[in-house]
Coordinates of C-alpha atoms and ligand atoms in Angstrom, one line a residue:
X1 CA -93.7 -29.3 -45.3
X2 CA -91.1 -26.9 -46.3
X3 CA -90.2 -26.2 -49.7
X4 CA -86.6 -26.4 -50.8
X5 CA -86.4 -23.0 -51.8
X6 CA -87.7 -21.9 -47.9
X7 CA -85.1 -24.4 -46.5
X8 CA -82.4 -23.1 -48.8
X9 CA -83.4 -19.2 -47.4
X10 CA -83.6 -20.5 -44.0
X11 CA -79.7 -22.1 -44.5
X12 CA -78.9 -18.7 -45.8
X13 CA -80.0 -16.9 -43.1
X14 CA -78.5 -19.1 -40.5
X15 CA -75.5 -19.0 -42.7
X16 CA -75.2 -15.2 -42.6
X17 CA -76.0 -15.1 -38.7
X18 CA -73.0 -17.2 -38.3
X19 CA -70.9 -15.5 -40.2
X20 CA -71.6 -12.3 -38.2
X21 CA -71.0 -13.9 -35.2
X22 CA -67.6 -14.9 -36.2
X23 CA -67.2 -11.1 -37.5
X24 CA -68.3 -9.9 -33.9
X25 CA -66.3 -12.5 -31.8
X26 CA -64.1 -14.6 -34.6
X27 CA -60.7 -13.2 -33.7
X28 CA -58.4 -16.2 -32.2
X29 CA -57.0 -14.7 -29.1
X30 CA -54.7 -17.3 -28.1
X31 CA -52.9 -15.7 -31.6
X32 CA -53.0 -12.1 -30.4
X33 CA -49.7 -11.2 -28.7
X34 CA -49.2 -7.9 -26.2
X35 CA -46.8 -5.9 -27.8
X36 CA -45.5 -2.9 -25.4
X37 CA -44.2 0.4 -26.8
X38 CA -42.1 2.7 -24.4
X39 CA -43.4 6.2 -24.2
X40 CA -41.6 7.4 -21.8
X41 CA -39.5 6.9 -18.7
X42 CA -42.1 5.2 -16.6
X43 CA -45.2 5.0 -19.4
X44 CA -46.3 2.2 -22.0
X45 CA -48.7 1.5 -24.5
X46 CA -50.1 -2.0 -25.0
X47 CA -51.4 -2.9 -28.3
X48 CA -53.2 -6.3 -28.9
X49 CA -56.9 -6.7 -30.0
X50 CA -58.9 -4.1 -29.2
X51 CA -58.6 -0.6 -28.0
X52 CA -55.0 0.5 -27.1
X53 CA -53.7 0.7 -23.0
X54 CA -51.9 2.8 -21.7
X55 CA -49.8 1.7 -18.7
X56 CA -48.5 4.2 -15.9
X57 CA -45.8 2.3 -13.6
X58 CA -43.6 3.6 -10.8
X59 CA -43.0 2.4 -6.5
X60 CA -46.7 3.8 -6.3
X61 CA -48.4 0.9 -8.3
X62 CA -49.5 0.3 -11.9
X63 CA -52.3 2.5 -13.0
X64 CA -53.5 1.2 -16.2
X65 CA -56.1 2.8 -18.8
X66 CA -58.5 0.6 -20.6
X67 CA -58.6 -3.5 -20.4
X68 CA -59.1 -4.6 -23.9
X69 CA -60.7 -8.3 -24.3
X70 CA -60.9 -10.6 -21.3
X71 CA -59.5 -13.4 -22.8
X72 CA -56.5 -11.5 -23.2
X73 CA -56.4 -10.1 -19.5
X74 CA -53.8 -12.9 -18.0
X75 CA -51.3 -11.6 -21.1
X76 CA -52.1 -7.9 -20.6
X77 CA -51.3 -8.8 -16.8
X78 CA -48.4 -10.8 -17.3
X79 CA -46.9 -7.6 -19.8
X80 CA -47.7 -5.5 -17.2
X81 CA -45.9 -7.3 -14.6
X82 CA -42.5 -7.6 -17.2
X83 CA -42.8 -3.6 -17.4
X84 CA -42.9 -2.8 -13.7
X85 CA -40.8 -5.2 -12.6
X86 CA -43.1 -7.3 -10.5
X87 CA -45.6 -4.5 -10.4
X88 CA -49.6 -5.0 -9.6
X89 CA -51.9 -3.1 -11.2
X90 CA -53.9 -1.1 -8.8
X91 CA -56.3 1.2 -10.8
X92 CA -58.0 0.8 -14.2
X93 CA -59.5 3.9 -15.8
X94 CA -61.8 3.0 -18.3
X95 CA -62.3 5.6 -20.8
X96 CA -65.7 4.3 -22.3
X97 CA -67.8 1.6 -21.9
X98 CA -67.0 0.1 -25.3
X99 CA -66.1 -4.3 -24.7
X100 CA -63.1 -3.7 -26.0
X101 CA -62.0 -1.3 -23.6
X102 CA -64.2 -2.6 -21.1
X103 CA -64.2 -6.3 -21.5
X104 CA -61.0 -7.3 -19.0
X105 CA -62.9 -5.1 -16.1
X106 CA -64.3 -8.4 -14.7
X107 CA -60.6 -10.1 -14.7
X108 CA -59.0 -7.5 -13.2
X109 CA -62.0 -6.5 -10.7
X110 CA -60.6 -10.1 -9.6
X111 CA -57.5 -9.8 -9.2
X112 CA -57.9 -7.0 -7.0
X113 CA -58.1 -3.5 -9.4
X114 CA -60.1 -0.8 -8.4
X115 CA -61.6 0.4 -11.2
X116 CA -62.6 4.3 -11.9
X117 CA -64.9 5.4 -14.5
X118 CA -67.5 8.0 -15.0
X119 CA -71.3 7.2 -13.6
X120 CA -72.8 7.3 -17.4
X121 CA -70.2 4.7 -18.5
X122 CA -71.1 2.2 -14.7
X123 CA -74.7 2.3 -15.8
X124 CA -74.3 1.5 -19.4
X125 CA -72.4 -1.7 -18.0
X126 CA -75.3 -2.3 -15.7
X127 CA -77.6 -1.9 -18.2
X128 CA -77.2 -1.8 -21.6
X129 CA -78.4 -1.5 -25.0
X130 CA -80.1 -4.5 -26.3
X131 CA -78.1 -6.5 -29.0
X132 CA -78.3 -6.1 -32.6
X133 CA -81.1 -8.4 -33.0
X134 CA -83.2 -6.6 -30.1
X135 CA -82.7 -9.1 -27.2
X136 CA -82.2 -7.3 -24.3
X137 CA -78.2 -7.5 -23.5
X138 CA -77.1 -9.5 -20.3
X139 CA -76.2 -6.8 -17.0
X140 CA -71.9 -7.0 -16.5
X141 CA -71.4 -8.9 -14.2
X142 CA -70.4 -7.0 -10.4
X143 CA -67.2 -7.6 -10.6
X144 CA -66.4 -5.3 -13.8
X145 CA -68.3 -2.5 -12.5
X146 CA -66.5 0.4 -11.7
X147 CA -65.9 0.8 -7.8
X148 CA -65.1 4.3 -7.9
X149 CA -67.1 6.9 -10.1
X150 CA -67.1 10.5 -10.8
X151 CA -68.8 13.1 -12.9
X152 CA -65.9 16.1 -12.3
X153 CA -62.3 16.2 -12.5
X154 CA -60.8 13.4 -10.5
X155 CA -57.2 13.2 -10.1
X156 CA -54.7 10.6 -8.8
X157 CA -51.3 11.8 -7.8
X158 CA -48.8 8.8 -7.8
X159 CA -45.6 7.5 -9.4
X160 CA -44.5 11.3 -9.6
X161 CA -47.2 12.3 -12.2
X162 CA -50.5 14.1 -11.2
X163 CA -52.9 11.9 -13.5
X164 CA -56.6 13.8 -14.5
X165 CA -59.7 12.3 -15.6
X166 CA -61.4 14.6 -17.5
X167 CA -65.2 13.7 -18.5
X168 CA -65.7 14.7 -21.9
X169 CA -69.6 15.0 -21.7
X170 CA -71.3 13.1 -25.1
X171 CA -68.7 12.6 -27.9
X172 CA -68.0 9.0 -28.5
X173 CA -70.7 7.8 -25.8
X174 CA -72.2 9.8 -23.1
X175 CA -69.3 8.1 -20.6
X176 CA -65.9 9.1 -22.2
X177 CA -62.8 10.4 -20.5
X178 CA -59.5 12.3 -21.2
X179 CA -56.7 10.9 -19.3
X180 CA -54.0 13.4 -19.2
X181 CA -50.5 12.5 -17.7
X182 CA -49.6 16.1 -17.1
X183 CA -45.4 15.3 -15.7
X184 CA -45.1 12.7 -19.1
X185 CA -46.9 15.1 -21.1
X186 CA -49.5 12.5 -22.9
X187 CA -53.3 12.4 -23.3
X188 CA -55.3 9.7 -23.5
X189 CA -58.4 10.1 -25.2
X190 CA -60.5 6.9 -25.7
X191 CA -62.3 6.9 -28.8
X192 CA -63.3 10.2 -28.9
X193 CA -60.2 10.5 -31.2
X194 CA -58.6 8.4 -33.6
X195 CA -56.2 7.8 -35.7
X196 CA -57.1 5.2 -37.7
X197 CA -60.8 5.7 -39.9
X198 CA -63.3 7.6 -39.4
X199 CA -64.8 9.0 -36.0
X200 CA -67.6 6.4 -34.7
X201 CA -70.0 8.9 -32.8
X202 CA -72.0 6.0 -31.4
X203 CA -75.3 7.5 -30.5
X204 CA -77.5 4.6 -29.2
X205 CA -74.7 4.9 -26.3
X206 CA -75.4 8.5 -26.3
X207 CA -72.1 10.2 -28.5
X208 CA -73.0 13.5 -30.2
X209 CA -71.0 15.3 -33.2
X210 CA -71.1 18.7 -31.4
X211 CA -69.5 16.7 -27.8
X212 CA -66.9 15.1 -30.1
X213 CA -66.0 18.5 -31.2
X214 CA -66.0 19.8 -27.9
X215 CA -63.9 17.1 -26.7
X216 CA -61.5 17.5 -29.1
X217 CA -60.9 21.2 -28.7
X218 CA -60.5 20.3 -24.9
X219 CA -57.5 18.3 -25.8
X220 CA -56.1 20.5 -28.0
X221 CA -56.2 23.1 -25.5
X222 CA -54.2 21.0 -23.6
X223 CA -51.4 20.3 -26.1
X224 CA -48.0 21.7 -25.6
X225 CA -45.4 21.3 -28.5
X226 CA -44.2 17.8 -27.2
X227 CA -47.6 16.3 -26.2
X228 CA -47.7 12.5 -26.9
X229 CA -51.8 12.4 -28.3
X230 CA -52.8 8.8 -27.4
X231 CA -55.7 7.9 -29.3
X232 CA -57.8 4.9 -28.4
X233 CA -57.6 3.2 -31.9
X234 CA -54.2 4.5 -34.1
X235 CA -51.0 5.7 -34.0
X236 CA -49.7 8.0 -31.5
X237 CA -50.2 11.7 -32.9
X238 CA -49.2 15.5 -31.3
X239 CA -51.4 18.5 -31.3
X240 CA -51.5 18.6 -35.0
X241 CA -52.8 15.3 -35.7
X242 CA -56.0 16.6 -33.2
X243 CA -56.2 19.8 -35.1
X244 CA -56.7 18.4 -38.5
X245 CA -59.1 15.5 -37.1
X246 CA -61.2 18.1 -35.9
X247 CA -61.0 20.1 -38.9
X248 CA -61.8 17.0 -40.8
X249 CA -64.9 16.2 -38.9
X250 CA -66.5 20.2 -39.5
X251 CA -65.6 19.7 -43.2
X252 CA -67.3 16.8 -43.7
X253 CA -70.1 17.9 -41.0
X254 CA -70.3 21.2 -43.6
X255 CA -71.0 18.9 -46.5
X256 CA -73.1 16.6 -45.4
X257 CA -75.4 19.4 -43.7
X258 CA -75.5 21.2 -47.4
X259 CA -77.1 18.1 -48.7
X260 CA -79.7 17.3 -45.7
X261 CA -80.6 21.2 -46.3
X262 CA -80.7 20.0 -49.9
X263 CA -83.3 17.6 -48.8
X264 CA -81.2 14.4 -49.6
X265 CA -81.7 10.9 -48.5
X266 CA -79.2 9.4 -46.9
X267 CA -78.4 7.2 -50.0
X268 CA -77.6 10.4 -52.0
X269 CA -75.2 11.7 -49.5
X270 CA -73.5 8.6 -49.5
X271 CA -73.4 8.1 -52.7
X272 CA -72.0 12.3 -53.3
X273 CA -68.6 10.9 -51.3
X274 CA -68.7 14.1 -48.8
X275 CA -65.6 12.2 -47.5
X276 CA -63.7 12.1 -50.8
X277 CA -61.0 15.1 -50.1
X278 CA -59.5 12.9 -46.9
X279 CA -60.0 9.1 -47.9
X280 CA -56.3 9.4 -49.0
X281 CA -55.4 11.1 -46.2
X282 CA -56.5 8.6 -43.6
X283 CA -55.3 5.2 -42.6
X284 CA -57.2 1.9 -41.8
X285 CA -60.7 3.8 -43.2
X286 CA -62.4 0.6 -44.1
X287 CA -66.3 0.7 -43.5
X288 CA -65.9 3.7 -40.9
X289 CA -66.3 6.1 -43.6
X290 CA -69.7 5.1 -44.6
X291 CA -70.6 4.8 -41.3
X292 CA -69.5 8.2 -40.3
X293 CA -71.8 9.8 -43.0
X294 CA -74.4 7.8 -41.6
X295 CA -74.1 9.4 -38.0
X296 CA -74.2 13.3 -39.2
X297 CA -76.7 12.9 -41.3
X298 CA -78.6 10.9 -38.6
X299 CA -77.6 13.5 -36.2
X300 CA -77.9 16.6 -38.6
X301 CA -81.0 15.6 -39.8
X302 CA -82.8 15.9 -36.5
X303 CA -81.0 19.2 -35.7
X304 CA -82.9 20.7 -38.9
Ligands
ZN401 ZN1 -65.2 2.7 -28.6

């Protein structure tokens, strides 16, 4: 027979697995509305839960990037269809394999989209990490797979742009990609940038600190003085916004490798706040900074 102490640890525990659910999954969608932002002439952003869309319209079709949640796909179709007056989406890029950039793909496989993304980012879908508690994760179903992948430069050429998918080998996972919008003059760039927190290198989905700096120096390359930067999480930026997120990230990349030369734990670099000169300096930080430190030193630490 249990003791009252045991059942009061076990109603903990199921208490705090609960809540984490709700953390993971506890946002009300039927609350979240799809708000649009004109970009330009034929191009629009739609924020609501998750990852931010970017929305390409014109006689050619709709090409969108990223799907946010799928309970919010009929929404982000119905917005889509108010901004293209009448317009189907045909394509969806996804630009990692994140669920909330990835988690409409089944929807919209249904309603007809063909859906591009890199190979890395198809088989992460097909079979992916296990969950946090180590059961093994549940295959996507066909439907949200990508029908059309691609490990180079693939380019679509409709709706009088000349759109690029550029893989980006391992920064934010080992499946991200830069959608550049060369005639509007906007990038796209997934969560390999962001604008609001820390970067989230997410390693078990194979991200690396040097790809993310790569990635980002790609982009920047490709910056002219009006470039609309559209990051996946965050406010729309231009070249400069990329420029001092990258400088950021080799500041703090400096630091933090002093201290794992220094022989540190990971608790002591925390706790010396490598972070501290740009906490002011960036919005919607949160817990990312924390668990920024936590991927150099993770990733540093094995480079030594
Ligand atoms: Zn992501």
């Amino acid at each position: 027979m249990k003791t009252i102490a045991t059942r009061f640890v076990l109603l903990t525990t199921a208490l705090l697995l609960l809540t984490s659910a709700a953390g993971a999954q506890g946002t009300d969608f039927s609350k979240i509305e799809i708000k649009p932002t004109r970009i330009t002439n034929n191009f629009y952003t739609l924020e609501g839960s998750g990852g931010m869309i970017g929305v390409l319209t014109g006689p050619d079709g709709v090409l969108m990037v990223d799907a946010q949640f799928a309970q919010l796909s009929d929404k982000i179709a119905a917005a889509v269809k108010t901004l293209s007056n009448g317009g189907q989406i045909k394509y969806l890029v996804n630009t990692h394999v994140h669920g909330d950039h990835t988690g409409g793909n089944e929807n919209f496989g249904k309603m007809g989209v063909t859906i591009f993304a890199r190979d890395e980012l198809r088989n992460r879908l097909i079979k992916p990490n296990p969950n946090a508690n180590g059961t093994p994760a549940s295959s996507a179903p066909a439907a949200a797979l990508p029908v059309v992948t691609y490990s180079g430069k693939l380019v679509f050429h409709l709706n009088g742009d000349d759109v690029e998918l550029i893989p980006i080998a391992v920064a934010h996972t080992d499946g991200d990609t830069l959608v550049r919008f060369p005639r509007n003059d906007i990038l796209m760039t997934g969560d390999y940038f962001r604008s609001a927190g820390y970067p989230n290198i997410d390693r078990a989905n194979g991200g690396s600190l040097k790809g993310m700096i790569e990635g980002l120096n790609v982009a920047i390359n490709l910056c002219g003085p009006n470039t609309k930067v559209i990051p996946g999480h965050g406010a729309t930026v231009d070249k400069s916004g990329l420029v001092a997120h990258r400088d950021m990230i080799m500041a703090v990349r400096d630091k933090v490798a002093q201290l794992v030369r220094q022989g540190k734990t990971l608790e002591e670099v925390v706790a010396a706040k490598p972070t501290s000169d740009f906490d002011s300096k960036i919005p919607g930080i949160g817990t990312t900074g924390d668990r920024f430190i936590g991927q150099l030193y993770a990733e540093l630490k094995t480079s030594n």
